[in-house]
Coordinates of N, CA and C in Angstrom, one line a residue:
X1 N 22.6 -16.6 -30.5 CA 21.2 -16.2 -30.9 C 21.2 -15.9 -32.4
X2 N 20.3 -16.5 -33.1 CA 20.2 -16.3 -34.5 C 19.5 -15.0 -34.8
X3 N 19.6 -14.4 -36.0 CA 18.8 -13.2 -36.3 C 17.3 -13.5 -36.2
X4 N 16.9 -14.7 -36.5 CA 15.4 -15.0 -36.4 C 15.0 -15.1 -35.0
X5 N 15.8 -15.6 -34.1 CA 15.5 -15.7 -32.7 C 15.4 -14.3 -32.1
X6 N 16.4 -13.4 -32.5 CA 16.4 -12.1 -32.1 C 15.1 -11.3 -32.4
X7 N 14.7 -11.5 -33.6 CA 13.5 -10.8 -34.1 C 12.3 -11.4 -33.4
X8 N 12.2 -12.7 -33.2 CA 11.1 -13.3 -32.5 C 11.0 -12.8 -31.1
X9 N 12.1 -12.7 -30.4 CA 12.1 -12.2 -29.0 C 11.7 -10.7 -29.0
X10 N 12.1 -9.9 -29.9 CA 11.7 -8.5 -30.0 C 10.2 -8.4 -30.2
X11 N 9.7 -9.2 -31.1 CA 8.2 -9.2 -31.4 C 7.4 -9.7 -30.2
X12 N 7.9 -10.7 -29.5 CA 7.2 -11.3 -28.4 C 7.2 -10.2 -27.2
X13 N 8.2 -9.4 -27.2 CA 8.2 -8.3 -26.2 C 7.3 -7.1 -26.6
X14 N 6.8 -7.2 -27.8 CA 5.9 -6.1 -28.3 C 6.6 -4.8 -28.6
X15 N 7.9 -4.9 -28.9 CA 8.7 -3.8 -29.2 C 8.9 -3.5 -30.7
X16 N 8.9 -2.3 -31.1 CA 9.3 -1.9 -32.5 C 10.8 -2.0 -32.5
X17 N 11.4 -1.9 -33.7 CA 12.9 -1.8 -33.8 C 13.4 -0.6 -33.1
X18 N 12.7 0.5 -33.2 CA 13.1 1.8 -32.6 C 13.0 1.7 -31.1
X19 N 11.9 1.1 -30.6 CA 11.8 1.0 -29.1 C 12.9 0.1 -28.5
X20 N 13.2 -1.0 -29.2 CA 14.3 -1.8 -28.7 C 15.6 -1.1 -28.8
X21 N 15.8 -0.4 -29.9 CA 17.1 0.4 -30.1 C 17.2 1.4 -28.9
X22 N 16.1 2.1 -28.6 CA 16.2 3.0 -27.5 C 16.6 2.4 -26.2
X23 N 16.0 1.2 -25.9 CA 16.3 0.5 -24.6 C 17.7 0.0 -24.6
X24 N 18.2 -0.4 -25.7 CA 19.6 -1.0 -25.8 C 20.6 0.1 -26.1
X25 N 20.2 1.3 -26.2 CA 21.1 2.5 -26.5 C 21.9 2.2 -27.8
X26 N 21.1 1.8 -28.8 CA 21.7 1.5 -30.2 C 20.9 2.3 -31.2
X27 N 21.3 2.3 -32.4 CA 20.6 2.9 -33.5 C 19.6 1.9 -34.0
X28 N 18.5 2.4 -34.6 CA 17.5 1.5 -35.2 C 18.1 0.6 -36.3
X29 N 19.0 1.2 -37.0 CA 19.6 0.5 -38.1 C 20.4 -0.7 -37.6
X30 N 21.0 -0.6 -36.4 CA 21.8 -1.7 -35.9 C 20.8 -2.9 -35.6
X31 N 19.6 -2.5 -35.1 CA 18.6 -3.6 -34.8 C 18.2 -4.3 -36.1
X32 N 18.0 -3.5 -37.1 CA 17.6 -4.0 -38.4 C 18.7 -4.9 -39.0
X33 N 20.0 -4.5 -38.8 CA 21.1 -5.3 -39.3 C 21.2 -6.6 -38.5
X34 N 21.0 -6.6 -37.1 CA 21.0 -7.8 -36.3 C 20.0 -8.8 -36.8
X35 N 18.8 -8.3 -37.1 CA 17.6 -9.1 -37.5 C 17.9 -9.6 -39.0
X36 N 18.5 -8.8 -39.8 CA 18.8 -9.2 -41.2 C 20.0 -10.1 -41.3
X37 N 20.8 -10.3 -40.3 CA 21.9 -11.2 -40.3 C 23.1 -10.5 -40.9
X38 N 23.1 -9.2 -41.2 CA 24.3 -8.5 -41.8 C 25.2 -8.0 -40.8
X39 N 24.9 -8.1 -39.5 CA 25.8 -7.7 -38.4 C 25.6 -8.8 -37.3
X40 N 26.7 -9.2 -36.8 CA 26.7 -10.2 -35.7 C 26.1 -9.5 -34.4
X41 N 25.3 -10.3 -33.7 CA 24.7 -9.8 -32.5 C 25.7 -9.9 -31.4
X42 N 26.1 -8.8 -30.8 CA 27.1 -8.9 -29.7 C 26.5 -9.6 -28.5
X43 N 27.3 -10.3 -27.7 CA 26.8 -11.0 -26.5 C 26.2 -10.1 -25.5
X44 N 26.7 -8.8 -25.4 CA 26.1 -7.9 -24.4 C 24.7 -7.5 -24.9
X45 N 24.4 -7.5 -26.2 CA 23.0 -7.2 -26.6 C 22.1 -8.4 -26.4
X46 N 22.6 -9.6 -26.5 CA 21.8 -10.8 -26.2 C 21.4 -10.8 -24.8
X47 N 22.4 -10.5 -23.9 CA 22.1 -10.5 -22.4 C 21.1 -9.4 -22.1
X48 N 21.3 -8.2 -22.7 CA 20.3 -7.1 -22.4 C 18.9 -7.5 -22.9
X49 N 18.8 -8.1 -24.1 CA 17.5 -8.5 -24.6 C 16.8 -9.5 -23.7
X50 N 17.6 -10.5 -23.2 CA 17.0 -11.5 -22.2 C 16.6 -10.8 -20.9
X51 N 17.3 -9.8 -20.5 CA 17.0 -9.1 -19.3 C 15.7 -8.3 -19.4
X52 N 15.5 -7.7 -20.6 CA 14.3 -7.0 -20.9 C 13.1 -8.0 -20.9
X53 N 13.4 -9.2 -21.3 CA 12.3 -10.2 -21.4 C 11.9 -10.7 -20.1
X54 N 12.7 -10.6 -19.1 CA 12.3 -11.1 -17.8 C 11.2 -10.2 -17.2
X55 N 10.0 -10.8 -16.9 CA 8.9 -10.0 -16.5 C 9.1 -9.6 -15.0
X56 N 8.7 -8.3 -14.8 CA 8.7 -7.9 -13.4 C 7.2 -7.4 -13.2
X57 N 6.3 -8.0 -13.8 CA 4.9 -7.7 -13.6 C 4.3 -8.8 -12.7
X58 N 3.6 -8.4 -11.7 CA 3.0 -9.3 -10.7 C 1.5 -9.0 -10.6
X59 N 0.8 -9.9 -10.0 CA -0.6 -9.8 -9.9 C -1.0 -8.9 -8.7
X60 N -1.8 -7.9 -9.0 CA -2.4 -7.1 -7.9 C -3.7 -7.9 -7.6
X61 N -3.7 -8.6 -6.4 CA -4.8 -9.6 -6.2 C -5.9 -9.1 -5.3
X62 N -5.8 -7.8 -4.8 CA -6.9 -7.3 -4.0 C -6.6 -6.2 -3.1
X63 N -7.4 -6.0 -2.1 CA -7.3 -4.9 -1.2 C -7.0 -5.5 0.2
X64 N -6.1 -4.9 1.0 CA -5.9 -5.3 2.3 C -6.1 -4.2 3.3
X65 N -6.7 -4.5 4.4 CA -7.0 -3.5 5.4 C -5.8 -3.1 6.2
X66 N -5.6 -1.8 6.4 CA -4.7 -1.2 7.3 C -5.6 -0.6 8.4
X67 N -6.1 -1.4 9.2 CA -7.1 -1.0 10.2 C -7.8 -2.3 10.7
X68 N -9.1 -2.3 10.9 CA -9.8 -3.5 11.2 C -9.7 -4.4 10.0
X69 N -9.5 -5.7 10.3 CA -9.5 -6.7 9.1 C -10.8 -6.6 8.3
X70 N -10.6 -6.8 7.0 CA -11.8 -6.8 6.2 C -11.8 -8.1 5.3
X71 N -12.9 -8.4 4.8 CA -13.0 -9.6 3.9 C -12.1 -9.3 2.7
X72 N -11.3 -10.2 2.3 CA -10.4 -10.0 1.1 C -11.3 -9.6 -0.1
X73 N -10.9 -8.5 -0.8 CA -11.6 -8.1 -2.0 C -10.7 -8.4 -3.2
X74 N -11.1 -9.5 -3.9 CA -10.3 -9.9 -5.1 C -10.3 -8.9 -6.2
X75 N -9.2 -8.8 -6.9 CA -9.0 -8.1 -8.1 C -8.1 -8.9 -9.0
X76 N -8.2 -8.6 -10.3 CA -7.3 -9.2 -11.2 C -6.7 -8.1 -12.1
X77 N -5.5 -7.7 -11.8 CA -4.8 -6.7 -12.5 C -3.3 -7.1 -12.4
X78 N -2.5 -6.7 -13.4 CA -1.1 -6.9 -13.3 C -0.4 -5.6 -13.2
X79 N 0.6 -5.5 -12.4 CA 1.3 -4.2 -12.2 C 2.8 -4.4 -12.4
X80 N 3.5 -3.4 -12.8 CA 5.0 -3.4 -12.9 C 5.6 -3.1 -11.6
X81 N 6.6 -3.9 -11.2 CA 7.3 -3.6 -9.9 C 8.8 -3.6 -10.2
X82 N 9.6 -2.9 -9.4 CA 11.1 -3.0 -9.6 C 11.5 -4.5 -9.4
X83 N 12.4 -4.9 -10.3 CA 12.9 -6.3 -10.2 C 13.5 -6.6 -8.8
X84 N 14.0 -5.6 -8.2 CA 14.6 -5.9 -6.8 C 13.6 -6.3 -5.8
X85 N 12.3 -6.1 -6.1 CA 11.2 -6.5 -5.1 C 10.8 -7.9 -5.4
X86 N 11.2 -8.5 -6.5 CA 10.8 -9.9 -6.7 C 11.6 -10.8 -5.9
X87 N 11.0 -11.5 -5.0 CA 11.7 -12.4 -4.1 C 11.8 -13.8 -4.6
X88 N 12.1 -14.6 -3.7 CA 12.1 -16.1 -4.0 C 10.6 -16.5 -4.0
X89 N 10.3 -17.4 -4.9 CA 8.9 -17.9 -4.9 C 7.9 -16.9 -5.5
X90 N 6.7 -17.0 -5.0 CA 5.6 -16.2 -5.5 C 5.6 -14.9 -4.8
X91 N 5.4 -13.8 -5.7 CA 5.3 -12.5 -5.2 C 4.0 -11.9 -5.7
X92 N 3.2 -11.2 -4.9 CA 2.0 -10.6 -5.3 C 1.8 -9.2 -4.7
X93 N 0.8 -8.5 -5.1 CA 0.6 -7.1 -4.6 C -0.8 -6.9 -4.1
X94 N -1.0 -6.0 -3.2 CA -2.3 -5.7 -2.6 C -2.3 -4.1 -2.5
X95 N -3.5 -3.6 -2.7 CA -3.7 -2.2 -2.4 C -4.2 -2.0 -1.0
X96 N -3.6 -0.9 -0.3 CA -3.9 -0.7 1.1 C -5.1 0.2 1.3
X97 N -5.9 -0.2 2.2 CA -7.1 0.6 2.6 C -7.0 0.9 4.1
X98 N -6.9 2.1 4.5 CA -6.8 2.4 5.9 C -5.5 3.0 6.4
X99 N -5.4 3.4 7.6 CA -4.2 4.2 8.1 C -3.5 3.5 9.3
X100 N -3.7 2.3 9.5 CA -3.1 1.7 10.7 C -1.5 1.5 10.6
X101 N -1.0 1.6 9.4 CA 0.4 1.4 9.2 C 1.1 2.7 8.7
X102 N 0.5 3.8 8.9 CA 1.0 5.1 8.4 C 2.4 5.5 9.0
X103 N 2.6 5.2 10.3 CA 3.9 5.5 10.9 C 5.1 4.7 10.3
X104 N 4.7 3.6 9.6 CA 5.8 2.9 8.9 C 5.8 3.3 7.4
X105 N 5.1 4.3 7.1 CA 5.1 4.8 5.7 C 4.2 4.1 4.7
X106 N 3.2 3.3 5.2 CA 2.3 2.6 4.4 C 1.0 3.3 4.5
X107 N 0.6 4.0 3.4 CA -0.6 4.9 3.4 C -1.7 4.4 2.6
X108 N -3.0 4.9 2.8 CA -4.1 4.4 2.0 C -3.8 4.7 0.5
X109 N -4.2 3.7 -0.3 CA -3.9 3.8 -1.7 C -2.6 3.2 -2.2
X110 N -1.7 3.0 -1.3 CA -0.4 2.4 -1.6 C -0.6 1.0 -2.1
X111 N 0.4 0.5 -2.8 CA 0.4 -0.9 -3.2 C 1.6 -1.5 -2.5
X112 N 1.3 -2.6 -1.7 CA 2.4 -3.3 -1.1 C 2.7 -4.6 -1.9
X113 N 4.0 -4.8 -2.0 CA 4.5 -6.0 -2.7 C 4.8 -7.1 -1.6
X114 N 4.3 -8.2 -1.8 CA 4.3 -9.3 -0.7 C 4.9 -10.6 -1.3
X115 N 5.9 -11.1 -0.5 CA 6.4 -12.4 -0.8 C 5.6 -13.4 0.0
X116 N 5.0 -14.3 -0.8 CA 4.1 -15.3 -0.2 C 4.9 -16.3 0.7
X117 N 4.6 -16.4 1.9 CA 5.1 -17.4 2.8 C 4.2 -17.4 4.1
X118 N 4.2 -18.5 4.8 CA 3.3 -18.7 5.9 C 4.0 -18.5 7.3
X119 N 5.2 -18.1 7.3 CA 5.9 -17.8 8.6 C 6.5 -16.4 8.6
X120 N 6.7 -15.9 9.8 CA 7.3 -14.6 9.9 C 8.1 -14.5 11.1
X121 N 9.1 -13.5 11.2 CA 9.9 -13.3 12.4 C 9.2 -12.1 13.1
X122 N 9.5 -12.0 14.3 CA 9.0 -10.8 15.1 C 9.5 -9.5 14.4
X123 N 8.6 -8.6 14.3 CA 8.9 -7.3 13.8 C 8.7 -7.2 12.3
X124 N 8.4 -8.3 11.6 CA 8.2 -8.2 10.2 C 6.7 -7.7 9.9
X125 N 6.6 -6.9 8.8 CA 5.2 -6.5 8.4 C 4.6 -7.6 7.6
X126 N 3.4 -8.1 8.0 CA 2.8 -9.3 7.4 C 1.4 -8.9 6.8
X127 N 1.0 -9.8 5.9 CA -0.4 -9.8 5.5 C -0.9 -11.1 6.1
X128 N -1.9 -10.9 7.0 CA -2.4 -12.0 7.8 C -3.9 -12.2 7.5
X129 N -4.4 -13.4 7.5 CA -5.8 -13.7 7.5 C -6.2 -14.0 8.9
X130 N -7.1 -13.3 9.5 CA -7.6 -13.5 10.8 C -9.1 -13.7 10.7
X131 N -9.6 -14.9 11.0 CA -11.0 -15.3 10.8 C -11.5 -15.0 9.4
X132 N -10.7 -15.3 8.4 CA -10.9 -15.1 7.0 C -11.0 -13.7 6.6
X133 N -10.5 -12.8 7.4 CA -10.4 -11.4 7.0 C -8.9 -10.9 6.9
X134 N -8.6 -10.1 5.9 CA -7.2 -9.8 5.7 C -6.8 -8.5 6.4
X135 N -5.6 -8.4 6.9 CA -5.1 -7.2 7.5 C -3.5 -7.1 7.3
X136 N -3.0 -5.9 7.3 CA -1.6 -5.7 7.3 C -1.1 -5.1 8.6
X137 N -0.2 -5.8 9.3 CA 0.3 -5.4 10.6 C 1.7 -5.9 10.8
X138 N 2.3 -5.4 11.9 CA 3.6 -5.9 12.3 C 3.4 -7.1 13.2
X139 N 4.1 -8.2 12.9 CA 3.9 -9.5 13.6 C 4.7 -9.6 14.9
X140 N 4.1 -10.0 16.0 CA 4.8 -10.3 17.2 C 4.3 -11.5 17.9
X141 N 5.2 -12.4 18.2 CA 4.8 -13.7 18.9 C 5.6 -13.7 20.2
X142 N 4.9 -14.0 21.3 CA 5.6 -14.1 22.6 C 4.9 -15.2 23.4
X143 N 5.7 -16.2 23.9 CA 5.2 -17.3 24.7 C 3.8 -17.8 24.3
X144 N 3.7 -18.1 23.0 CA 2.5 -18.7 22.5 C 1.4 -17.8 22.2
X145 N 1.6 -16.5 22.4 CA 0.6 -15.5 22.0 C 1.0 -14.7 20.8
X146 N 0.1 -14.4 19.9 CA 0.4 -13.7 18.7 C -0.4 -12.4 18.8
X147 N 0.4 -11.3 18.5 CA -0.2 -10.0 18.4 C 0.2 -9.3 17.1
X148 N -0.8 -8.6 16.5 CA -0.6 -7.9 15.3 C -0.7 -6.4 15.6
X149 N 0.5 -5.8 15.5 CA 0.6 -4.4 15.9 C 0.4 -3.4 14.8
X150 N -0.4 -2.3 14.9 CA -0.4 -1.3 13.9 C 0.7 -0.3 14.1
X151 N 1.0 0.5 13.1 CA 2.0 1.5 13.2 C 1.3 2.8 13.2
X152 N 0.4 3.0 14.2 CA -0.4 4.2 14.4 C -0.8 4.2 15.8
X153 N -0.3 5.2 16.6 CA -0.6 5.3 18.0 C -2.1 5.3 18.4
X154 N -2.9 5.8 17.5 CA -4.3 5.9 17.7 C -5.0 4.5 17.7
X155 N -4.3 3.5 17.3 CA -5.0 2.1 17.2 C -4.3 1.2 18.1
X156 N -5.0 0.1 18.5 CA -4.5 -0.9 19.4 C -4.2 -2.1 18.7
X157 N -3.2 -2.9 19.3 CA -2.9 -4.2 18.7 C -4.1 -5.2 18.6
X158 N -4.0 -6.1 17.7 CA -5.0 -7.1 17.6 C -4.4 -8.4 18.2
X159 N -5.1 -8.9 19.2 CA -4.7 -10.1 19.9 C -5.3 -11.3 19.2
X160 N -4.5 -12.3 18.8 CA -5.0 -13.5 18.2 C -5.3 -14.5 19.3
X161 N -6.5 -15.0 19.4 CA -6.9 -15.9 20.4 C -6.9 -17.3 19.9
X162 N -6.9 -18.3 20.8 CA -6.9 -19.7 20.4 C -8.1 -20.1 19.5
X163 N -9.2 -19.4 19.7 CA -10.4 -19.7 19.0 C -10.4 -19.1 17.6
X164 N -9.5 -18.2 17.3 CA -9.4 -17.5 16.0 C -8.7 -18.5 15.0
X165 N -9.1 -18.3 13.8 CA -8.4 -18.9 12.7 C -7.4 -17.9 12.2
X166 N -6.1 -18.2 12.1 CA -5.1 -17.3 11.8 C -4.1 -17.9 10.8
X167 N -3.7 -17.1 9.8 CA -2.8 -17.6 8.8 C -2.0 -16.4 8.3
X168 N -0.7 -16.6 8.2 CA 0.1 -15.5 7.5 C 0.2 -15.8 6.0
X169 N -0.2 -14.8 5.2 CA -0.2 -15.0 3.8 C 1.2 -14.6 3.2
X170 N 1.9 -13.7 3.8 CA 3.2 -13.3 3.3 C 3.7 -12.1 4.1
X171 N 5.0 -11.8 3.7 CA 5.6 -10.6 4.3 C 5.8 -9.5 3.3
X172 N 5.6 -8.3 3.8 CA 5.7 -7.1 2.9 C 7.2 -6.8 2.6
X173 N 7.5 -6.8 1.3 CA 8.9 -6.5 0.9 C 9.1 -5.2 0.2
X174 N 8.0 -4.5 -0.1 CA 8.1 -3.2 -0.7 C 6.8 -2.4 -0.7
X175 N 6.9 -1.1 -0.9 CA 5.7 -0.3 -1.0 C 5.8 0.6 -2.3
X176 N 4.8 0.7 -3.1 CA 4.7 1.5 -4.3 C 3.7 2.6 -4.1
X177 N 4.1 3.8 -4.3 CA 3.1 4.9 -4.1 C 3.2 5.8 -5.3
X178 N 2.0 6.1 -5.9 CA 1.9 7.1 -7.0 C 1.5 8.4 -6.4
X179 N 2.2 9.4 -6.6 CA 1.9 10.8 -6.1 C 0.9 11.4 -7.0
X180 N 0.0 12.2 -6.3 CA -1.0 13.0 -7.1 C -0.3 14.1 -7.8
X181 N -0.8 14.4 -9.0 CA -0.2 15.4 -9.8 C -0.9 16.7 -9.6

């Protein structure tokens, strides 16, 4: 990596020399010397800079019901998620409304991280569209019947009938919760 590429990458990340130095655990003067070409850029610094550049921001695309299915409510916002939650393919996020999944630790206001796919195994928590309304539930399929189970004893499973339109949007791979201060 040339000094010019190093500086372009830093600027593209929107970082000052000091902010980059803090992330790389270096002195600001070292960053200035890398960019000025007076000091060779160590390979470990190149790798760290590339890692910083890998985005772990995903789209928060709407609200999903944890209760009776609701019409999807679109949103356009990007949120930061741990890189470990980024799966294969497309990953997106939804904000939870309702309490049907509380016993699985998914509460109203939480953000669920979803790996987009149209199939699921029994027991996986899914985002499903049932008659064009979105819900989050645990998926169960038995002998041709599909049931969507809540994680709340006060609520009953949703039975998917042959006349319903049903589609799995993805499986939940993580939950993000901001605690009130």
